[in-house]
Amino acid sequence: DAGITQSPRHKVTETGTPVTLRCHQTENHRYMYWYRQDPGHGLRLIHYSYGVKDTDKGEVSDGYSVSRSKTEDFLLTLESATSSQTSVYFCAIGLSQSTDTQYFGPGTRLTVL
Amino acid sequence: QQQVKQSPQSLIVQKGGIPIINCAYENTAFDYFPWYQQFPGKGPALLIAIRPDVSEKKEGRFTISFNKSAKQFSLHIMDSQPGDSATYFCAASNSGGYQKVTFGTGTKLQVIP
C-alpha cells in the first residue's frame, strides 16, 4: 500500500453530523487525492492536494472540504453528512511528476443513516 | 462528465479464456493510460499502463492495445485464471495536470474454473 493508511476503516454516522476521514502517508510524497467509489460510477475525485496547504476541487467536491497542514496527512471532512455520501472513500498518493501512477490506501467504508 | 467510457460492466469467462475490456476517451490531452485491478475490500492497484507512442504493451498475461486515432484502448488477459477475478478500471491522465486521473466505471470480471 506504499505506506498509506486510512482511518477509520469503517464508520456509521447519522445524517447531519460532521465526519472527518484521515489519510496518512509515510513517504513524504507531494500529491495526495481523495476519491469516492460507488457502484456504476467507478472512482470519482473529490479533492486533491499538490503540497502543504495547496488543495483544489475535483469533480464531486460539493459537501466536502479538505485540509493538509503536514505533508503526511490529508484530511477529508464532511461538514454535515447526508445519506448520499454513503460510500467507500479511498485516499491515493502520486509519487512524482515523472510518473502518473497513483497508489491507493485500503479505503474507509462510510455509512450515513 | 464521463470522459472515459468503459465496457462491459461485468464479464464472466471460463478459465483459460481471454476476457477483453474496452475503454474510450474524449480528451486528446490525455497521455497516460493505466489499468487498475481491485480485489474485494482492497484499494485499486496499478496493473499495467501505456503511453500513446506505442500501440501495444505486454506484461505477463496482461496486454494493453491502444488505438490513438480511434481514442480507444483495451485490456486483454491471456489464459485467464480464477485468481484474476476482480474489478478492473481503465483510466487516463494528462501529465501536466497535477497527476489527476480520470477513471472508467469499472468491469467486474469473474473467471470460473
Coordinates of C-alpha atoms in Angstrom, one line a residue:
Chain A
D1 CA 0.0 0.0 0.0
A2 CA 3.0 2.3 -0.4
G3 CA 2.9 3.3 3.2
I4 CA -0.7 4.7 3.1
T5 CA -3.1 4.2 6.0
Q6 CA -6.6 5.4 6.3
S7 CA -8.7 5.9 9.5
P8 CA -11.2 4.9 10.5
R9 CA -11.7 1.9 8.2
H10 CA -15.4 1.7 8.9
K11 CA -17.8 4.3 10.2
V12 CA -21.5 4.6 10.7
T13 CA -22.9 8.0 11.4
E14 CA -26.2 9.9 11.3
T15 CA -27.4 12.5 8.9
G16 CA -26.3 16.0 9.8
T17 CA -23.2 15.0 11.8
P18 CA -19.7 16.1 10.9
V19 CA -17.3 13.4 9.9
T20 CA -13.5 13.5 9.3
L21 CA -11.5 10.9 7.5
R22 CA -7.8 10.8 7.7
C23 CA -5.2 9.7 5.2
H24 CA -1.6 9.3 6.4
Q25 CA 1.5 8.5 4.3
T26 CA 5.0 7.7 5.5
E27 CA 6.9 8.6 2.3
N28 CA 6.6 12.5 2.1
H29 CA 5.1 12.4 -1.4
R30 CA 3.8 15.6 -2.8
Y31 CA 0.5 14.6 -4.4
M32 CA -2.5 13.3 -2.4
Y33 CA -6.1 12.6 -3.5
W34 CA -9.4 11.7 -2.1
Y35 CA -11.8 9.6 -4.2
R36 CA -15.2 8.1 -3.6
Q37 CA -16.2 4.7 -5.1
D38 CA -19.8 3.9 -5.9
P39 CA -21.4 1.2 -8.0
G40 CA -21.8 2.3 -11.6
H41 CA -19.6 5.3 -11.1
G42 CA -16.2 3.9 -10.6
L43 CA -13.8 6.2 -8.7
R44 CA -14.5 9.9 -8.7
L45 CA -12.1 12.6 -7.5
I46 CA -13.4 14.7 -4.6
H47 CA -10.3 16.9 -3.8
Y48 CA -6.6 16.7 -4.3
S49 CA -3.5 18.3 -2.9
Y50 CA -0.3 19.2 -4.5
G51 CA 1.5 20.3 -1.4
V52 CA 1.1 21.5 2.2
K53 CA -1.9 23.9 2.3
D54 CA -2.3 23.6 -1.5
T55 CA -5.6 21.9 -2.4
D56 CA -8.1 22.0 -5.1
K57 CA -11.5 20.6 -6.0
G58 CA -12.3 17.5 -8.0
E59 CA -15.4 16.6 -9.9
V60 CA -17.6 15.8 -6.9
S61 CA -16.4 18.2 -4.2
D62 CA -19.8 19.6 -3.1
G63 CA -20.4 18.8 0.6
Y64 CA -16.7 18.0 1.3
S65 CA -13.7 20.0 2.5
V66 CA -10.1 19.0 2.9
S67 CA -7.0 20.2 4.8
R68 CA -3.3 19.4 4.5
S69 CA -1.3 21.0 7.2
K70 CA 1.5 18.5 7.1
T71 CA 3.0 16.6 4.1
E72 CA 2.0 13.2 5.6
D73 CA -1.7 13.9 6.4
F74 CA -4.6 14.7 4.2
L75 CA -8.0 15.1 5.9
L76 CA -11.4 14.9 4.3
T77 CA -14.3 16.4 6.2
L78 CA -18.0 16.0 5.6
E79 CA -19.4 19.1 7.3
S80 CA -22.9 17.8 7.6
A81 CA -23.1 14.2 6.4
T82 CA -26.0 13.2 4.1
S83 CA -27.2 9.7 3.0
S84 CA -25.9 10.4 -0.5
Q85 CA -22.4 10.5 1.0
T86 CA -22.6 6.8 2.0
S87 CA -19.7 5.4 0.0
V88 CA -16.3 3.9 0.1
Y89 CA -13.6 6.5 0.3
F90 CA -10.1 6.0 -1.0
C91 CA -7.0 8.1 -0.4
A92 CA -4.2 7.9 -3.0
I93 CA -0.8 9.4 -3.4
G94 CA 1.2 10.3 -6.5
L95 CA 4.8 9.6 -6.3
S96 CA 6.4 12.2 -8.5
Q97 CA 6.0 14.3 -11.6
S98 CA 7.8 11.7 -13.7
T99 CA 5.1 9.2 -13.3
D100 CA 1.3 9.4 -13.2
T101 CA 0.9 6.2 -11.2
Q102 CA -1.3 6.6 -8.1
Y103 CA -1.1 4.3 -5.1
F104 CA -4.2 3.7 -3.1
G105 CA -4.9 3.2 0.6
P106 CA -7.2 0.4 1.9
G107 CA -10.3 2.6 2.0
T108 CA -12.9 3.7 4.5
R109 CA -16.4 2.5 4.3
L110 CA -18.8 5.2 5.5
T111 CA -22.5 4.7 6.1
V112 CA -24.7 7.7 6.8
L113 CA -28.1 6.7 8.3
Chain B
Q1 CA -19.0 14.4 -17.2
Q2 CA -17.7 10.9 -18.0
Q3 CA -14.5 11.4 -20.0
V4 CA -13.5 7.7 -20.0
K5 CA -16.2 5.2 -21.0
Q6 CA -15.6 1.5 -20.1
S7 CA -17.4 -1.6 -21.2
P8 CA -18.7 -4.1 -20.3
Q9 CA -19.8 -3.6 -16.8
S10 CA -19.4 -7.3 -16.0
L11 CA -17.8 -10.2 -17.6
I12 CA -17.8 -14.0 -17.0
V13 CA -15.3 -16.2 -18.7
Q14 CA -14.1 -19.7 -18.2
K15 CA -10.6 -20.5 -17.0
G16 CA -8.2 -20.2 -19.9
G17 CA -10.4 -17.8 -21.8
I18 CA -9.3 -14.3 -22.9
P19 CA -11.5 -11.5 -21.4
I20 CA -11.3 -8.2 -23.2
I21 CA -12.3 -4.9 -21.6
N22 CA -12.7 -1.8 -23.7
C23 CA -12.3 1.9 -22.9
A24 CA -12.8 5.0 -24.9
Y25 CA -11.7 8.6 -24.1
E26 CA -12.6 12.0 -25.3
N27 CA -9.8 14.3 -24.1
T28 CA -7.0 14.3 -26.6
A29 CA -4.7 15.9 -24.0
F30 CA -4.6 12.5 -22.1
D31 CA -1.1 11.0 -22.4
Y32 CA -1.1 8.2 -19.9
F33 CA -3.5 5.3 -19.8
P34 CA -3.2 2.9 -16.8
W35 CA -5.3 -0.1 -15.8
Y36 CA -6.0 -0.8 -12.2
Q37 CA -7.0 -4.0 -10.6
Q38 CA -9.1 -4.1 -7.4
F39 CA -9.9 -7.1 -5.2
P40 CA -12.9 -7.0 -2.8
G41 CA -12.1 -5.0 0.3
K42 CA -8.9 -3.6 -1.1
G43 CA -7.8 -0.4 -2.8
P44 CA -7.1 -0.4 -6.6
A45 CA -3.6 -1.3 -7.6
L46 CA -1.8 -0.4 -10.8
L47 CA -1.7 -3.4 -13.2
I48 CA -0.2 -2.1 -16.4
A49 CA 0.0 1.2 -18.2
I50 CA 0.7 2.6 -21.7
R51 CA 1.6 5.9 -23.3
P52 CA 0.2 6.8 -26.7
D53 CA 3.6 6.5 -28.5
V54 CA 3.1 2.7 -28.6
S55 CA 0.2 0.6 -29.9
E56 CA 0.6 -2.4 -27.6
K57 CA 2.2 -3.3 -24.3
K58 CA 2.5 -6.7 -22.6
E59 CA 3.3 -7.6 -19.1
G60 CA 3.0 -11.3 -18.4
R61 CA -0.5 -12.4 -19.3
F62 CA -1.9 -8.8 -19.5
T63 CA -1.8 -6.8 -22.7
I64 CA -2.9 -3.3 -23.5
S65 CA -3.9 -2.4 -27.1
F66 CA -4.0 1.3 -27.9
N67 CA -5.6 2.9 -30.9
K68 CA -4.8 6.6 -30.8
S69 CA -6.8 7.6 -33.9
A70 CA -9.9 6.0 -32.5
K71 CA -9.2 7.2 -29.0
Q72 CA -9.7 3.7 -27.7
F73 CA -7.7 1.2 -25.6
S74 CA -8.4 -2.2 -24.3
L75 CA -7.1 -4.8 -21.8
H76 CA -6.7 -8.4 -22.8
I77 CA -6.0 -11.1 -20.2
M78 CA -4.4 -14.2 -21.7
D79 CA -5.0 -17.7 -20.2
S80 CA -7.3 -16.2 -17.5
Q81 CA -7.3 -17.8 -14.1
P82 CA -9.8 -17.7 -11.2
G83 CA -7.3 -15.5 -9.3
D84 CA -7.8 -12.8 -11.9
S85 CA -11.4 -12.4 -10.7
A86 CA -11.5 -8.8 -9.7
T87 CA -12.8 -5.4 -10.8
Y88 CA -10.7 -3.7 -13.5
F89 CA -10.6 0.1 -14.0
C90 CA -9.2 1.8 -17.0
A91 CA -8.0 5.4 -16.5
A92 CA -6.5 8.3 -18.3
S93 CA -4.5 11.3 -17.2
N94 CA -2.7 14.4 -18.5
S95 CA 0.9 14.6 -17.3
G96 CA 0.7 18.3 -16.9
G97 CA -2.4 18.3 -14.7
Y98 CA -1.2 17.5 -11.1
Q99 CA -1.4 13.9 -12.0
K100 CA -5.2 13.9 -11.9
V101 CA -6.5 10.7 -13.1
T102 CA -10.0 10.1 -14.7
F103 CA -11.3 6.6 -14.1
G104 CA -13.7 4.4 -16.1
T105 CA -16.7 2.9 -14.3
G106 CA -15.1 -0.5 -13.8
T107 CA -15.6 -4.0 -15.1
K108 CA -16.3 -6.8 -12.7
L109 CA -14.6 -10.0 -14.1
Q110 CA -15.3 -13.4 -12.9
V111 CA -13.2 -16.3 -14.1
I112 CA -14.9 -19.6 -13.4
P113 CA -12.9 -22.9 -13.0

